[in-house]
Coordinates of C-alpha atoms in Angstrom, one line a residue:
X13 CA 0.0 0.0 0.0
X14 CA 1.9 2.8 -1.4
X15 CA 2.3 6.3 0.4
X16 CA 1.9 9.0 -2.0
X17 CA -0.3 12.2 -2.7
X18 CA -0.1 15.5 0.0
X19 CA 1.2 14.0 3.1
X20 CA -0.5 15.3 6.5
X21 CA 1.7 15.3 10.0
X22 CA -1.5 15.6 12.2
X23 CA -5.1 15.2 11.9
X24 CA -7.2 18.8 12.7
X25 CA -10.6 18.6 13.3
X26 CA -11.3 19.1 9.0
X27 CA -9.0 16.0 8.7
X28 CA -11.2 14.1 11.2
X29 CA -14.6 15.2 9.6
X30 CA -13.5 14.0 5.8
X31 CA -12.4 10.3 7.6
X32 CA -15.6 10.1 9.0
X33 CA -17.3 11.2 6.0
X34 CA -15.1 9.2 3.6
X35 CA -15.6 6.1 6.3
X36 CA -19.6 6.2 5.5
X37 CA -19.2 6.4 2.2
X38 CA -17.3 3.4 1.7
X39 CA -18.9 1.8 4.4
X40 CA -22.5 2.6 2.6
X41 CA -20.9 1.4 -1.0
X42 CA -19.6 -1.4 0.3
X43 CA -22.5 -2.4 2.4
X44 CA -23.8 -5.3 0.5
X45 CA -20.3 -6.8 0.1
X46 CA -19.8 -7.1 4.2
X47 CA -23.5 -8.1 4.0
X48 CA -22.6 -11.2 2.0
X49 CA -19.9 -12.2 4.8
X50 CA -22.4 -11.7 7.2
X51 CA -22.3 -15.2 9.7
X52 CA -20.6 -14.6 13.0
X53 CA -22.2 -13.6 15.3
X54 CA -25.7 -15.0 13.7
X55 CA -25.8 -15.1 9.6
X56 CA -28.0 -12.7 10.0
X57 CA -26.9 -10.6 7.0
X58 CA -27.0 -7.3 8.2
X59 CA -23.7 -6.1 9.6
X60 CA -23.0 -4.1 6.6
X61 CA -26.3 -1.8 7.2
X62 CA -25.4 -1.7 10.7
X63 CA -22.4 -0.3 10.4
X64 CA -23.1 1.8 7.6
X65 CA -26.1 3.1 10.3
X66 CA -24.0 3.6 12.8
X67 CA -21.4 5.7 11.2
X68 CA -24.0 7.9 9.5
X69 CA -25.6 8.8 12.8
X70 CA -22.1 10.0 13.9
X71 CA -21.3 12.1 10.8
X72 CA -25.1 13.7 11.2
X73 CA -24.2 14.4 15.0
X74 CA -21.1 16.6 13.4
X75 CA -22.6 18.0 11.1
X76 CA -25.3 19.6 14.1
X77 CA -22.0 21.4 15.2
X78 CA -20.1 22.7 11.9
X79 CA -17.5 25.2 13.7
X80 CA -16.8 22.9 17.0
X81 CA -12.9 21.8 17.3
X82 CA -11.4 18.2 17.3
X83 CA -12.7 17.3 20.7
X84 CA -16.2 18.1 20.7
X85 CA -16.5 16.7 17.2
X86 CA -15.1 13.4 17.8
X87 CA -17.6 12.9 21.4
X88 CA -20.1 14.2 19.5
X89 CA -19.9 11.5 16.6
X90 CA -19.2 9.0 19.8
X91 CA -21.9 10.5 21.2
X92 CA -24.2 9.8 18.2
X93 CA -23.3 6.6 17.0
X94 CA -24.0 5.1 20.5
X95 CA -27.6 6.3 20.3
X96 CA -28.0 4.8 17.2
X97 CA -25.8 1.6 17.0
X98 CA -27.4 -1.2 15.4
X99 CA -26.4 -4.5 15.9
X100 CA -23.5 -6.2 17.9
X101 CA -21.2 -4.1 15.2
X102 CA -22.6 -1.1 15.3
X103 CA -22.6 -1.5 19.3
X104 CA -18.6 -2.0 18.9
X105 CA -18.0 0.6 16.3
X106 CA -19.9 3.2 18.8
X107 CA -17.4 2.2 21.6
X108 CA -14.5 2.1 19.3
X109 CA -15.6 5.5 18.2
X110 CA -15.6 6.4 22.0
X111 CA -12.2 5.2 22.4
X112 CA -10.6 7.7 20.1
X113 CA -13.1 11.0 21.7
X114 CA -11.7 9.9 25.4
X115 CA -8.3 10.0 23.8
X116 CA -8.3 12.9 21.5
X117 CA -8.8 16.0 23.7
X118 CA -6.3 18.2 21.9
X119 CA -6.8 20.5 18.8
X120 CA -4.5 17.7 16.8
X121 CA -3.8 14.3 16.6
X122 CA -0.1 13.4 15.7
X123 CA 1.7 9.7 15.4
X124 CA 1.7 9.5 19.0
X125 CA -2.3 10.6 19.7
X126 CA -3.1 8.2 16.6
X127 CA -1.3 5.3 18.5
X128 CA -2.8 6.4 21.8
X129 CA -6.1 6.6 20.3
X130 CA -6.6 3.7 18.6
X131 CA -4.8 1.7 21.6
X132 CA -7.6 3.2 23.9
X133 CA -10.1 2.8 21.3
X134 CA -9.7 -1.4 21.2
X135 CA -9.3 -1.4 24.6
X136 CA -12.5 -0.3 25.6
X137 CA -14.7 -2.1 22.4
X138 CA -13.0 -5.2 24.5
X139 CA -13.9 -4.6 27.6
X140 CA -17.8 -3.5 26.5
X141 CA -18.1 -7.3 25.3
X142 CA -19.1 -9.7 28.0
X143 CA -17.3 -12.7 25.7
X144 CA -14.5 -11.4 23.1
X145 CA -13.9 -13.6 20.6
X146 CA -10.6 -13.9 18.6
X147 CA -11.2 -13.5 14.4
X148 CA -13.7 -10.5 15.2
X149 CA -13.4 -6.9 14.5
X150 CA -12.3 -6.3 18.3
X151 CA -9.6 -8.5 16.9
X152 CA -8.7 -6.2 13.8
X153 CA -8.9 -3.3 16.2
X154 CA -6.4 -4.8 18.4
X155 CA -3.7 -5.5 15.6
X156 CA -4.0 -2.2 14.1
X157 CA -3.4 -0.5 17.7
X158 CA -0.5 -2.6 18.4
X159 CA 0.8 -1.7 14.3
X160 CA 0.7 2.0 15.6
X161 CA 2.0 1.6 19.3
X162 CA 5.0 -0.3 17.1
X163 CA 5.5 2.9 15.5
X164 CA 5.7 5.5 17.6
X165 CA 8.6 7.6 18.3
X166 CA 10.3 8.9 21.4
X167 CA 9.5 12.6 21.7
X168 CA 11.9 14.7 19.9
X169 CA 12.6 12.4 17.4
X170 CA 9.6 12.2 15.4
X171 CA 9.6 12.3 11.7
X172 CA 8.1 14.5 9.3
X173 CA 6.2 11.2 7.4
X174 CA 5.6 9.8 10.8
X175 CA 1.5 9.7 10.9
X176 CA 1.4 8.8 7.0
X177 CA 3.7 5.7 7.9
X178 CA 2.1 5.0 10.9
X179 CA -1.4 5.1 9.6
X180 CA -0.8 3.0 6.5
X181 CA 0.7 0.6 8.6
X182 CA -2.9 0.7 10.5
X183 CA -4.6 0.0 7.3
X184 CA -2.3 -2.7 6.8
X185 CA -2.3 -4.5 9.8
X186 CA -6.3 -4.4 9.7
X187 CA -6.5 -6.1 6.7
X188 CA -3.8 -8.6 7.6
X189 CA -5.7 -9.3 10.5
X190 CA -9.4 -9.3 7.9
X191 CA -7.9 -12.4 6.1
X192 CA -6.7 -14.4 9.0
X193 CA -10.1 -14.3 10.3
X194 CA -11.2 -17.0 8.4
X195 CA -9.1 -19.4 10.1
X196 CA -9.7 -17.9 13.8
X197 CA -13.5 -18.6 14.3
X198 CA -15.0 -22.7 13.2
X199 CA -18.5 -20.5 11.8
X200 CA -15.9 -18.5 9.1
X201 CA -13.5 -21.5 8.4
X202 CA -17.2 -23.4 7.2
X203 CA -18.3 -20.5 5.1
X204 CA -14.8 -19.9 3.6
X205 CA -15.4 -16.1 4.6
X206 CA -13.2 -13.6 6.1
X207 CA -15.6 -11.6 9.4
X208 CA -17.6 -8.7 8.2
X209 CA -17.1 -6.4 11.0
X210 CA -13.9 -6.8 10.8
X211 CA -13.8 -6.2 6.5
X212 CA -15.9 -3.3 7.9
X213 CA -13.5 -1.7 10.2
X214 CA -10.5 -2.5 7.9
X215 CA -12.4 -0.2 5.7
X216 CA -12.8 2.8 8.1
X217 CA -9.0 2.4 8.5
X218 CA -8.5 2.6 5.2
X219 CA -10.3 5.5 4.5
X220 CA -8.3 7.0 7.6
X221 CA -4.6 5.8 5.5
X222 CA -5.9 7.7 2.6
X223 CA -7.1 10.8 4.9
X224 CA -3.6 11.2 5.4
X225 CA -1.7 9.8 2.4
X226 CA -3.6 11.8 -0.1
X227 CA -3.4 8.4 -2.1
X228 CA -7.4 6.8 -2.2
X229 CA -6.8 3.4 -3.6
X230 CA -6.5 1.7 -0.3
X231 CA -10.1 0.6 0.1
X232 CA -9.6 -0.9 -3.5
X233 CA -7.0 -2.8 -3.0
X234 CA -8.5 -3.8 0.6
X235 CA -11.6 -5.1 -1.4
X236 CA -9.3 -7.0 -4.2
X237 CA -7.6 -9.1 -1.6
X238 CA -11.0 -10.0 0.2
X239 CA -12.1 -13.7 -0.1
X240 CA -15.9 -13.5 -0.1
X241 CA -18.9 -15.1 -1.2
X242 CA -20.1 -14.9 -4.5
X243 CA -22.8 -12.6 -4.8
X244 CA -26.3 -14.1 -4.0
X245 CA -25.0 -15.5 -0.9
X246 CA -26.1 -13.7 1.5
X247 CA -27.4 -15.3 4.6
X248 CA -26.4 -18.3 4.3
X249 CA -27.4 -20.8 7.3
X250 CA -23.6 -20.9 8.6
X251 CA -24.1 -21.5 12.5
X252 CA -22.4 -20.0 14.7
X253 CA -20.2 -21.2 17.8
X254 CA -20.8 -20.3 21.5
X255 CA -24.9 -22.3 21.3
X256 CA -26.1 -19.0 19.5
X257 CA -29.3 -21.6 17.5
X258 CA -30.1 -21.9 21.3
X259 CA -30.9 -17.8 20.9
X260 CA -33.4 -17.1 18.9
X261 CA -33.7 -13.0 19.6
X262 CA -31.4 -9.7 19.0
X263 CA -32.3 -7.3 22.3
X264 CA -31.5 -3.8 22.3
X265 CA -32.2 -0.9 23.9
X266 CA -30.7 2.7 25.9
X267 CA -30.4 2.9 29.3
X268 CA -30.0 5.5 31.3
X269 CA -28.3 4.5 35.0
X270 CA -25.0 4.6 36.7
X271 CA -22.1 2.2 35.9
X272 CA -22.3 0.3 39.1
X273 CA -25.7 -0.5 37.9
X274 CA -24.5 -1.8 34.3
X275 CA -21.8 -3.7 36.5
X276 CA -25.1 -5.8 38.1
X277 CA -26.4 -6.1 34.7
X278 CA -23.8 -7.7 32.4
X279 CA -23.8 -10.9 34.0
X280 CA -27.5 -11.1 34.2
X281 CA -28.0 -10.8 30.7
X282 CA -25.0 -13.3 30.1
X283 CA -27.4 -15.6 32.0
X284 CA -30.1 -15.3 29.5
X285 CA -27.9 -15.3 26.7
X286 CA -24.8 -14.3 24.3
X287 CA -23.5 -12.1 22.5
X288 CA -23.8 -9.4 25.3
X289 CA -22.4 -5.7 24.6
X290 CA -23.1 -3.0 26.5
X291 CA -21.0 0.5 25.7
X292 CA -22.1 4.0 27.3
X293 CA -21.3 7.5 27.0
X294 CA -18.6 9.6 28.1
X295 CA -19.4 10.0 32.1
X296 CA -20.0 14.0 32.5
X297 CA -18.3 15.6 36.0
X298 CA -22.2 16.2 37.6
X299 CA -24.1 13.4 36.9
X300 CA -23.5 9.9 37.5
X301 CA -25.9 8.7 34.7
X302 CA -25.1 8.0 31.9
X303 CA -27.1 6.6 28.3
X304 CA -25.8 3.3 27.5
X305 CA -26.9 1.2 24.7
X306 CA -27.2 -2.8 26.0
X307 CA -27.4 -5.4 23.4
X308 CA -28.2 -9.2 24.0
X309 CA -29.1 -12.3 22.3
X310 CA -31.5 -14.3 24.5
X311 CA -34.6 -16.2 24.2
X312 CA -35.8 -14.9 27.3
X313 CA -37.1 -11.5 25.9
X314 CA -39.0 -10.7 28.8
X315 CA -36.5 -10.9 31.3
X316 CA -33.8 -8.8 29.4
X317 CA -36.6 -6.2 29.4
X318 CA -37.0 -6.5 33.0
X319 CA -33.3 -6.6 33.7
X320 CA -32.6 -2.9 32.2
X321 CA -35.9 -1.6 33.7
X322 CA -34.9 -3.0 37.5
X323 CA -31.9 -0.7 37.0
X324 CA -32.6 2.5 35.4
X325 CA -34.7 4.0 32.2
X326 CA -35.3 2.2 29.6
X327 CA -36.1 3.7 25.9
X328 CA -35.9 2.8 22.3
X329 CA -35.6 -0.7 22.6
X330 CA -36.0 -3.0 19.5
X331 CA -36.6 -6.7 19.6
X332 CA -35.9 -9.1 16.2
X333 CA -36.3 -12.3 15.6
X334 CA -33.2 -13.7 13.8
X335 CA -35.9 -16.4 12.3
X336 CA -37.7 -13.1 10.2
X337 CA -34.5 -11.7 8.7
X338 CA -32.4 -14.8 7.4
X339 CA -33.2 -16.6 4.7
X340 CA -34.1 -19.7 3.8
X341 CA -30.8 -21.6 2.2
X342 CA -30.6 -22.3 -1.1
X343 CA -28.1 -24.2 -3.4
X344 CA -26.7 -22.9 -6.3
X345 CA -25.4 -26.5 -7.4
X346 CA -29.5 -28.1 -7.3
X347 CA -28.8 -31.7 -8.8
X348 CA -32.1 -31.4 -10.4
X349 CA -31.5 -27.3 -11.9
X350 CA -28.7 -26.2 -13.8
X351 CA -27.7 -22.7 -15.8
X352 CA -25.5 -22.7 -18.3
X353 CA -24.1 -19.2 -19.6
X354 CA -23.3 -18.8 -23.5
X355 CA -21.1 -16.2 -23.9
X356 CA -18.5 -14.7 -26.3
X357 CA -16.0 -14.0 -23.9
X358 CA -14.1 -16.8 -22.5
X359 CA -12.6 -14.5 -20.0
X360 CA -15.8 -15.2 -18.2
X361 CA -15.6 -18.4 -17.9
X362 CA -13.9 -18.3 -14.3
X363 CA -16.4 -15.7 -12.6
X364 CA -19.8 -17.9 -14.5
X365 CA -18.4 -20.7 -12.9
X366 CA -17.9 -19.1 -9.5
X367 CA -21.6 -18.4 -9.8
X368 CA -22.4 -21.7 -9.4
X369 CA -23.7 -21.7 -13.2
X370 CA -21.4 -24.0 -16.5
X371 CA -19.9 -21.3 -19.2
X372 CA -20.1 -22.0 -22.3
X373 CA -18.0 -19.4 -24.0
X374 CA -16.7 -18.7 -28.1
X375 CA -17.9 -17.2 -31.2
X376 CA -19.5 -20.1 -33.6
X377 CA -21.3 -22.5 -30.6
X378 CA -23.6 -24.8 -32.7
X379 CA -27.3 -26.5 -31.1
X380 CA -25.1 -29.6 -30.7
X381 CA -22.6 -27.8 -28.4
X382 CA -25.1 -26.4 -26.4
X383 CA -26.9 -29.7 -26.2
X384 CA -24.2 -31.1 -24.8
X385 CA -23.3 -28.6 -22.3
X386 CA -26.9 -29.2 -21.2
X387 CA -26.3 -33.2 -20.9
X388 CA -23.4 -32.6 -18.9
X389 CA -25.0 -30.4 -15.8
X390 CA -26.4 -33.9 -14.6
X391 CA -29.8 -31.7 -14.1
X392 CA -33.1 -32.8 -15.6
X393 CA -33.8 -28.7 -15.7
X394 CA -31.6 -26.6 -17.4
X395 CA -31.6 -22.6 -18.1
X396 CA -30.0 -21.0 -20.5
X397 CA -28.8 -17.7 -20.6
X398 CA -27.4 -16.9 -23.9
X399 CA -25.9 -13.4 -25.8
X400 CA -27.3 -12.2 -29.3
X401 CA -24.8 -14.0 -31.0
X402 CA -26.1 -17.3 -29.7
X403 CA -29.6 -16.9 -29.4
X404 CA -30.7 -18.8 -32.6
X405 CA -28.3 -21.8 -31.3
X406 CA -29.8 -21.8 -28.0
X407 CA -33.0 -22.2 -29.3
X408 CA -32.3 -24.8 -31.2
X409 CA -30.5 -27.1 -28.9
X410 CA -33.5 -26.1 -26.1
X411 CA -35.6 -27.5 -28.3
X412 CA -34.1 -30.6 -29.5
X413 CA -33.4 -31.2 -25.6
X414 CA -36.7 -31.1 -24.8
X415 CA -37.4 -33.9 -27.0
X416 CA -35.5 -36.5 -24.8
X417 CA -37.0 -35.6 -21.7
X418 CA -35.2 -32.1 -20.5
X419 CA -37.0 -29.1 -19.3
X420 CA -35.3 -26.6 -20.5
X421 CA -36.1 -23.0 -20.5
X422 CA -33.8 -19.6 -22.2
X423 CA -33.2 -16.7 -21.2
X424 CA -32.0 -13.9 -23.4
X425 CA -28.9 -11.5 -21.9
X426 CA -27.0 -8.7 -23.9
X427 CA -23.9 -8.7 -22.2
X428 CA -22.4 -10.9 -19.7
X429 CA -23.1 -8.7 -16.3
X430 CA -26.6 -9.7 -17.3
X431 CA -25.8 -13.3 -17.0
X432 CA -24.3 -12.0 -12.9
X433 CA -27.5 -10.2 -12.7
X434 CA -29.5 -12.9 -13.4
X435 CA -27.7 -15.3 -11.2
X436 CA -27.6 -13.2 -8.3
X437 CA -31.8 -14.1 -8.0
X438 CA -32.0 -17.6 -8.9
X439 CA -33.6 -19.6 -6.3
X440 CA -34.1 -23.3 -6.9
X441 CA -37.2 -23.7 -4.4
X442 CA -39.3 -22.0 -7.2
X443 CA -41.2 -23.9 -10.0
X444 CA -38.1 -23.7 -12.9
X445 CA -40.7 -21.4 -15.1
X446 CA -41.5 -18.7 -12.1
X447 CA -37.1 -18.9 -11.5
X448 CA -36.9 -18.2 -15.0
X449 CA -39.0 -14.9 -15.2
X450 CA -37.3 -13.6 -12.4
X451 CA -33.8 -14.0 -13.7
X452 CA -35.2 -12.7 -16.8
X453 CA -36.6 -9.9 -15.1
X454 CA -33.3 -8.9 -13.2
X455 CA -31.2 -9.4 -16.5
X456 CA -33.9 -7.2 -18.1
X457 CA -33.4 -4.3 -14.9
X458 CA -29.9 -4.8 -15.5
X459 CA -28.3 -1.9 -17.4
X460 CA -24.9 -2.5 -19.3
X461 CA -22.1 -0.3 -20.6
X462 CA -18.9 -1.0 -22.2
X463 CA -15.6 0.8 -23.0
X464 CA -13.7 -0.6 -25.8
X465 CA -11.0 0.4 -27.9
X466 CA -11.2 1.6 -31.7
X467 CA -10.2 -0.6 -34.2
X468 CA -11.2 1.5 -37.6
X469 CA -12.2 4.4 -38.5
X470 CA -15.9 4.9 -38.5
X471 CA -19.1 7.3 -38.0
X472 CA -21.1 6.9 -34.6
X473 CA -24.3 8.1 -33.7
X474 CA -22.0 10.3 -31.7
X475 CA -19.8 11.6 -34.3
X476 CA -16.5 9.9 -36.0
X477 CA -14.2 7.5 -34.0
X478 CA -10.9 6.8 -35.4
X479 CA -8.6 3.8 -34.7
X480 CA -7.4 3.7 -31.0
X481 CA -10.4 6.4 -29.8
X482 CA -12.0 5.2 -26.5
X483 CA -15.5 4.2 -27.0
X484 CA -18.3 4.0 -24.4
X485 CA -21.3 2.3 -24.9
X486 CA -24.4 2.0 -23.0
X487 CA -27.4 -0.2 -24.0
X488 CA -25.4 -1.0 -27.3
X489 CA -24.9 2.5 -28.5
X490 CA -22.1 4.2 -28.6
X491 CA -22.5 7.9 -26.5
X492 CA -18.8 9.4 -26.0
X493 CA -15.9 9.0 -27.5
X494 CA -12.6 10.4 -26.2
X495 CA -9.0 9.8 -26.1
X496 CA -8.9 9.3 -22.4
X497 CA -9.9 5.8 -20.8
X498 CA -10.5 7.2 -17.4
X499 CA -12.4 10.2 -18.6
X500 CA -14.5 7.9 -20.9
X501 CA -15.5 5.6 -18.1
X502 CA -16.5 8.0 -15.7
X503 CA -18.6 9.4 -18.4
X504 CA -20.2 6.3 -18.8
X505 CA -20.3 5.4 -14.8
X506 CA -22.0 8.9 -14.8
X507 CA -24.9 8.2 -17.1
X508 CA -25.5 4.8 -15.7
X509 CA -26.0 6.0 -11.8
X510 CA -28.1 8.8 -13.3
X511 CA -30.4 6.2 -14.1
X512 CA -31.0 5.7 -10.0
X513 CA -28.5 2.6 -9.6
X514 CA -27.8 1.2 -6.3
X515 CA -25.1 -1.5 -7.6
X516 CA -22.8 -1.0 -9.9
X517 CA -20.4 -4.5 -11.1
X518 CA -17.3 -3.8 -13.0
X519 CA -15.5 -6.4 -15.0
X520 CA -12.3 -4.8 -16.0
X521 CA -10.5 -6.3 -19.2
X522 CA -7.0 -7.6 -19.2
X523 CA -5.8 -4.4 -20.8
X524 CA -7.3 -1.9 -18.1
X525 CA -4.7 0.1 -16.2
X526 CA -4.1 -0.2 -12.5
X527 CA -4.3 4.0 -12.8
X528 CA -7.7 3.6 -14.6
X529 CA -9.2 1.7 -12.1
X530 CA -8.0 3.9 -9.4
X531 CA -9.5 6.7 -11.2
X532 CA -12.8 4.9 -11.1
X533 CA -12.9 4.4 -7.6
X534 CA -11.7 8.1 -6.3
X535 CA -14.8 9.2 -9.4
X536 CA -17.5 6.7 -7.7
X537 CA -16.2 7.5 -4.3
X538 CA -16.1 11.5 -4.8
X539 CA -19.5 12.1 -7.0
X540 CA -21.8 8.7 -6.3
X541 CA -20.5 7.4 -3.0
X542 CA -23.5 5.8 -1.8
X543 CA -23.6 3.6 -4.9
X544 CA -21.8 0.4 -4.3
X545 CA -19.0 -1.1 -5.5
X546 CA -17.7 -4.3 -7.1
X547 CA -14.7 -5.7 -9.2
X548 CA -14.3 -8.8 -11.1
X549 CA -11.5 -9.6 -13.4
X550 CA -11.4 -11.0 -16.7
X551 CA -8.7 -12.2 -19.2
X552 CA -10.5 -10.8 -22.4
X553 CA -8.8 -8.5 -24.2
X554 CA -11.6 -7.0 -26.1
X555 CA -12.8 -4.6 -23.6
X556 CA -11.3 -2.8 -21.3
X557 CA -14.5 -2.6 -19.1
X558 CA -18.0 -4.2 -18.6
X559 CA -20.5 -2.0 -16.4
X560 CA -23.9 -3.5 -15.1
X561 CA -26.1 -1.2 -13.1
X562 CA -29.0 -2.2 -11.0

């Protein structure tokens, strides 16, 4: 992770407000990726949202107090998140977040306040859980405070590049620490996933590296080296450890009371339950009392209720039943359903099959190809999704299937993110015709560009291209042409989240540049950072970028 770009050597208060900002942002573009790892503490599939919740309610709280220095910004974003954490994550974040405002009293924050901060910071997220568990985010948190305490320098001898080193060291250790997760906890090593709150804090961090590098790419290449599920996976049935199926219920609610009185709690509710974490506000001088925010998983709903209301005032609570939000499993590999892709571009072959779907990828595929790519899924009902070029084909071969004994049904795509699109909504416990329609319908939602390069000279419906021209291409027509790839892309991202996307995919081609793609993300992250984010890679040379919007 490279440090480059305007160098800071301390974080004011405006330095603090753009790494919260920038934090949500990635957080909130990311959020269905950390969704997808979603299994530990319950595969529940909503740690993304909660943490993407959380941090929002802490930028809003600093953006009620625009001219207020370091210190009151950062309790008042601590302040903020806990009142509206969500979720065992969002409960840590809160506390982590408190961490740094107990530590960060001064008007700046150089290497040695970052290394205090984020030391004080993991500290008190681990002492807010009843039961820390190792290959959590408490765990990232820890790694990246010890990465900074490693760094720190005796006073006087500080370097100008101190904080930059020191903080993409942070960024570092975090998401060293992301990918040993999967082998710290049994409930990730069974879903071959790294822990989402952890992804999710290794993200803040990384928006905090580039805060202070100047260089943005950090969240990319965090991203790019995260094993994850492949999209449509999200809460899955993987169970947890610690007896969580005994717990069917998420409790959560403020309460206002002393901390003696939280002391009595914490082991009442570890009675009824797990995954107790309770994290209050900074204490002020006069009052005793303080707002905490308690969070349990218990069966016992009632008495958890009772519990807080024995010691002080309760408010906002929220009760969910794990059993309403996750759901039911399904199998992308149905012996008895298949898809198979047919594309053009055998680049794809790697990410179709990753899919859980059979490629079929080249330019001249005849019925009998397709038949017996059919033959060999071993499924008595087969989809196919097939391109333009292969439509007639695919017709063909469904139809002499069907003659000895298949069910077979097509669905037409224009471009491969289609085929992704599609597959993200398959669901093998419908009827294969009502699974069909609704991959059909998400392929049909699914709006594609494409920038390619310029191989002759020619007239557009844009004007005239000449050989080696970037061309951009949405829906199949070409609308700008340019001589820069990176201006020409954002372009094209531009008109496709004008259309009201919420996802954007992006296949880059062999021949896209490491600069290009950097481009992309600083573009997505500066002027639609609520849309969210993901790469795939393909070997194909004859595009240098796929887009699918939905």
């Amino acid at each position: 992770m490279p440090v480059a770009g305007k160098q800071l050597t301390a974080l004011d208060v405006v330095a603090v407000r753009s790494w919260y900002r920038n934090s949500l942002a990635a957080l909130s573009r990311h959020r269905r990726i950390v969704n997808e790892l979603n299994v530990f503490p319950v595969p529940d599939g909503d740690t993304g949202t909660n943490l993407a919740t959380t941090m929002a309610a802490a930028c809003a709280e600093c953006d009620r107090i625009p001219d207020a220095d370091l210190a009151t910004v950062t309790a008042g974003a601590a302040r903020g998140a806990l009142l509206a954490a969500r979720g065992n994550s969002g409960v840590i974040l809160a506390q982590l977040l408190q961490g740094l405002a107990d530590s960060w009293t001064g008007d700046v924050v150089d290497a040695t306040a970052l290394a205090a901060g984020l030391t004080k910071a993991a500290e008190v997220a681990a002492e807010a859980v009843a039961e820390p568990a190792e290959g959590t985010i408490l765990t990232v948190a820890t790694q990246a405070a010890d990465a900074a305490a490693q760094r720190v320098r005796p006073r006087g001898t500080e370097r100008s590049g101190e904080l930059a080193e020191m903080a993409v060291a942070v960024a570092e250790a975090a998401a060293t620490a992301v990918a040993a997760t999967v082998d710290q906890l049994p409930a990730l090593s069974r879903a071959g996933v790294v822990d989402a709150g952890g992804l999710g804090l290794a993200l803040i961090l990384a928006e905090l590296a580039g805060v202070v590098t100047g260089h943005s790419g950090q969240v990319a290449d965090l991203l790019r080296d995260t094993d994850r599920p492949g999209r449509g996976t999200a809460g899955r049935q993987v169970m947890r450890e610690s007896g969580s199926p005994e717990f069917g219920f998420e409790v959560q609610y403020l309460l206002n009371t002393d901390a003696d009185a939280i002391g009595r709690l914490r082991p009442v509710l570890s009675q009824l339950g797990d995954s107790v974490a309770i994290v209050g506000a900074a204490a002020a001088e006069s009052d005793a009392t303080r707002t905490w925010n308690v969070h349990v998983h218990t069966n016992d709903v009632g008495a958890a209720v009772e519990a807080g209301i024995a010691l002080g005032r309760l408010h906002r609570l929220s009760v969910t039943r794990f059993a309403d939000h996750a759901p039911e499993p399904t199998s992308h590999h149905d012996a008895d359903r298949a898809i198979v892709v047919v594309t053009v571009d055998a680049g794809l072959a790697s990410i179709i099959t990753g899919e859980g779907a059979r490629p079929l990828t080249g330019t001249e595929l005849t019925s009998a190809r397709i038949v017996r790519a059919i033959r060999a899924t071993g499924a008595e009902d087969v989809v196919i999704l097939a391109e333009p070029v292969h439509r007639a084909a695919a017709e063909a071969a469904a139809r002499d299937a069907r003659r000895v004994g298949f069910r077979v049904l097509l669905v037409p795509i224009q471009a491969p993110v289609q085929a992704l699109a599609a597959l993200a909504v398959r669901d093998t416990s419908r009827r294969l015709d009502q699974d069909a329609i609704a991959m059909a319908e998400a392929a049909g939602s699914c709006r594609f560009g494409e920038v390619v390069i310029a191989t002759d000279e020619a007239l557009t419906t844009v004007g005239r291209c000449m050989p080696g021209d970037c061309l951009a291409m949405a829906d199949g027509e070409v609308v700008l042409i340019g001589g820069d790839p990176l201006a020409v892309a954002g372009g094209l991202v531009d008109r496709l989240c004008g259309a009201g996307t919420e996802l954007l995919t992006l296949i880059a081609g062999s021949q896209l540049s490491e600069s290009v793609r950097r481009g992309i993300d600083r573009h997505l992250a500066d002027v639609w950072p609520l849309v969210e984010l993901q790469w795939l890679e393909t070997r194909q040379n004859d595009h240098l970028l796929w887009i699918g919007a939905e």
